Amino acid sequence: MTYDPDNIFAKILRGELPCHKIYEDTDTFVFLDIMPRATGHMLVSPKTPCRNVLDASAEQLAACIMTTQKMAQLAMTAFAADGITLQQFNERPGGQEVFHLHFHILPRHAGVSLRPPGQMADQAQLKEHAEMLRALLAK
Ligand code: AMP
């Protein structure tokens, strides 16, 4: 399986498509999922190309998991969450739809199920959440 440089997240990383950005560092980039399965659903990707954990380097994986922890801790505070679900899918039979490595961060509240996949969020609400998360990070 080869990496397709025209996948949608590669275009977001190159700034060719818009996103609700939360955070970036040298190695990773974080933005909101446009079809959130929980309020505050974020995606963490490496800035450099790889399809998923099967072809990622140790450096890409390490950078992503450190950023994932930072964003999970942020989400706990930002959304007064009771817990966090992490998801990560590999290749189409494994549930992957976008073939640039990403980790899903899903803030969870006791007794609240994940929403079904494929439901577009209200863009104004995503914008508001992104601004709130960036403001918390800037503190
Ligand atoms: P998967 O590859 O199965 O881990 O899922 C890809 C995820 O990317 C899904 O949760 C989609 O809602 C999300 N997604 C697809 N296109 C975009 C986009 N342009 N911006 C943000 N999230 C997206």
CSV table of C-alpha atoms and ligand atoms in Angstrom, one decimal:
chain,number,residue,atom,x,y,z
A,1,MET,CA,0.0,0.0,0.0
A,2,THR,CA,1.5,3.3,-1.0
A,3,TYR,CA,0.8,6.8,0.4
A,4,ASP,CA,-1.4,9.0,-1.8
A,5,PRO,CA,-0.2,12.6,-1.4
A,6,ASP,CA,-3.6,13.8,-2.6
A,7,ASN,CA,-5.6,12.4,0.3
A,8,ILE,CA,-7.8,14.9,2.1
A,9,PHE,CA,-5.6,15.2,5.3
A,10,ALA,CA,-2.5,15.8,3.2
A,11,LYS,CA,-4.4,18.7,1.5
A,12,ILE,CA,-5.4,20.0,4.9
A,13,LEU,CA,-1.7,19.8,6.1
A,14,ARG,CA,-0.5,21.7,3.0
A,15,GLY,CA,-3.2,24.3,3.6
A,16,GLU,CA,-5.0,23.5,0.4
A,17,LEU,CA,-8.3,22.7,2.2
A,18,PRO,CA,-9.7,24.5,5.3
A,19,CYS,CA,-10.0,22.9,8.8
A,20,HIS,CA,-10.7,23.9,12.3
A,21,LYS,CA,-7.1,23.8,13.6
A,22,ILE,CA,-6.5,23.3,17.3
A,23,TYR,CA,-2.8,22.8,17.7
A,24,GLU,CA,0.5,22.1,15.9
A,25,ASP,CA,4.1,21.5,16.8
A,26,THR,CA,7.1,20.5,14.7
A,27,ASP,CA,5.8,17.0,14.0
A,28,THR,CA,2.1,16.9,14.6
A,29,PHE,CA,-1.1,18.7,13.6
A,30,VAL,CA,-4.5,18.6,15.4
A,31,PHE,CA,-7.9,19.6,14.0
A,32,LEU,CA,-11.6,19.0,14.7
A,33,ASP,CA,-13.4,16.1,12.9
A,34,ILE,CA,-16.1,17.5,10.7
A,35,MET,CA,-18.4,14.6,11.5
A,36,PRO,CA,-17.9,14.4,15.2
A,37,ARG,CA,-19.0,11.3,17.0
A,38,ALA,CA,-18.7,13.2,20.3
A,39,THR,CA,-18.6,16.9,21.1
A,40,GLY,CA,-14.9,18.0,20.8
A,41,HIS,CA,-13.9,15.0,18.5
A,42,MET,CA,-10.3,15.8,17.5
A,43,LEU,CA,-7.9,14.2,15.0
A,44,VAL,CA,-4.1,14.1,15.6
A,45,SER,CA,-1.9,13.5,12.6
A,46,PRO,CA,1.8,13.5,11.9
A,47,LYS,CA,2.9,16.3,9.5
A,48,THR,CA,4.9,13.9,7.4
A,49,PRO,CA,3.4,11.2,5.2
A,50,CYS,CA,2.3,7.7,6.3
A,51,ARG,CA,-0.9,5.8,5.7
A,52,ASN,CA,-1.4,4.4,9.3
A,53,VAL,CA,0.4,2.6,12.1
A,54,LEU,CA,1.4,-0.1,9.7
A,55,ASP,CA,3.9,2.1,7.8
A,56,ALA,CA,4.5,4.8,10.4
A,57,SER,CA,8.0,5.4,11.8
A,58,ALA,CA,8.7,5.1,15.5
A,59,GLU,CA,9.3,8.9,15.5
A,60,GLN,CA,5.9,9.6,13.8
A,61,LEU,CA,4.1,7.3,16.3
A,62,ALA,CA,5.9,8.7,19.3
A,63,ALA,CA,5.2,12.3,18.3
A,64,CYS,CA,1.5,11.5,17.6
A,65,ILE,CA,1.0,9.7,20.9
A,66,MET,CA,2.6,12.5,22.9
A,67,THR,CA,0.3,15.1,21.2
A,68,THR,CA,-2.7,12.8,21.7
A,69,GLN,CA,-2.0,12.7,25.4
A,70,LYS,CA,-1.8,16.5,25.5
A,71,MET,CA,-5.0,16.9,23.6
A,72,ALA,CA,-6.8,14.3,25.6
A,73,GLN,CA,-5.9,16.2,28.8
A,74,LEU,CA,-7.0,19.4,27.2
A,75,ALA,CA,-10.4,17.8,26.1
A,76,MET,CA,-11.0,16.6,29.7
A,77,THR,CA,-10.9,20.2,30.9
A,78,ALA,CA,-12.4,21.9,27.9
A,79,PHE,CA,-15.5,19.7,27.7
A,80,ALA,CA,-15.7,18.8,31.4
A,81,ALA,CA,-15.4,15.2,30.1
A,82,ASP,CA,-15.6,12.1,32.3
A,83,GLY,CA,-13.3,10.1,30.1
A,84,ILE,CA,-11.6,9.9,26.7
A,85,THR,CA,-12.0,7.2,24.0
A,86,LEU,CA,-9.1,6.9,21.5
A,87,GLN,CA,-9.7,5.3,18.1
A,88,GLN,CA,-7.3,4.6,15.3
A,89,PHE,CA,-8.1,2.6,12.1
A,90,ASN,CA,-5.8,0.8,9.7
A,91,GLU,CA,-6.6,0.1,6.0
A,92,ARG,CA,-10.2,-0.1,4.7
A,93,PRO,CA,-11.1,-3.5,6.3
A,94,GLY,CA,-9.8,-2.0,9.6
A,95,GLY,CA,-12.3,0.9,9.3
A,96,GLN,CA,-9.9,3.5,7.8
A,97,GLU,CA,-11.4,6.0,5.4
A,98,VAL,CA,-8.7,8.6,5.1
A,99,PHE,CA,-5.3,7.2,4.4
A,100,HIS,CA,-3.0,9.6,6.4
A,101,LEU,CA,-2.3,8.4,9.9
A,102,HIS,CA,-4.6,9.9,12.5
A,103,PHE,CA,-5.7,9.2,16.1
A,104,HIS,CA,-9.3,10.1,17.1
A,105,ILE,CA,-9.8,11.8,20.5
A,106,LEU,CA,-13.4,11.5,21.7
A,107,PRO,CA,-14.3,13.2,24.9
A,108,ARG,CA,-16.9,11.1,26.8
A,109,HIS,CA,-19.5,11.8,29.3
A,110,ALA,CA,-21.0,9.1,31.6
A,111,GLY,CA,-24.0,7.5,30.1
A,112,VAL,CA,-23.7,9.2,26.7
A,113,SER,CA,-23.1,7.0,23.6
A,114,LEU,CA,-21.0,8.0,20.6
A,115,ARG,CA,-23.1,9.5,17.8
A,116,PRO,CA,-23.5,7.5,14.6
A,117,PRO,CA,-20.8,8.2,12.0
A,118,GLY,CA,-21.3,10.4,9.0
A,119,GLN,CA,-23.3,13.3,10.5
A,120,MET,CA,-21.9,16.7,9.6
A,121,ALA,CA,-21.4,19.1,12.4
A,122,ASP,CA,-22.6,22.7,12.5
A,123,GLN,CA,-19.6,24.7,11.2
A,124,ALA,CA,-20.3,27.6,13.6
A,125,GLN,CA,-20.2,25.2,16.5
A,126,LEU,CA,-16.9,23.7,15.3
A,127,LYS,CA,-15.5,27.2,15.0
A,128,GLU,CA,-16.6,28.0,18.5
A,129,HIS,CA,-15.1,24.8,19.9
A,130,ALA,CA,-11.8,25.4,18.0
A,131,GLU,CA,-11.5,28.9,19.4
A,132,MET,CA,-12.2,27.8,22.9
A,133,LEU,CA,-9.6,25.0,22.7
A,134,ARG,CA,-7.0,27.3,21.2
A,135,ALA,CA,-7.7,29.9,23.9
A,136,LEU,CA,-7.2,27.3,26.7
A,137,LEU,CA,-3.9,26.2,25.1
A,138,ALA,CA,-2.7,29.7,25.0
A,139,LYS,CA,-3.2,30.2,28.8
B,1,AMP,P1,-11.1,7.1,9.6
B,1,AMP,O1,-10.1,7.1,8.4
B,1,AMP,O2,-12.0,5.9,9.5
B,1,AMP,O3,-10.3,7.1,10.9
B,1,AMP,O4,-12.0,8.3,9.6
B,1,AMP,C1,-11.7,9.5,9.0
B,1,AMP,C2,-12.3,10.6,9.8
B,1,AMP,O5,-12.0,11.8,9.1
B,1,AMP,C3,-13.8,10.6,9.9
B,1,AMP,O6,-14.1,10.6,11.3
B,1,AMP,C4,-14.3,11.8,9.2
B,1,AMP,O7,-15.5,12.4,9.8
B,1,AMP,C5,-13.1,12.7,9.2
B,1,AMP,N1,-13.0,13.7,8.2
B,1,AMP,C6,-13.2,13.4,6.8
B,1,AMP,N2,-13.0,14.6,6.1
B,1,AMP,C7,-12.6,15.5,7.0
B,1,AMP,C8,-12.3,16.9,6.9
B,1,AMP,N3,-12.2,17.5,5.7
B,1,AMP,N4,-12.0,17.6,8.0
B,1,AMP,C9,-12.0,16.9,9.2
B,1,AMP,N5,-12.4,15.7,9.4
B,1,AMP,C10,-12.7,14.9,8.3
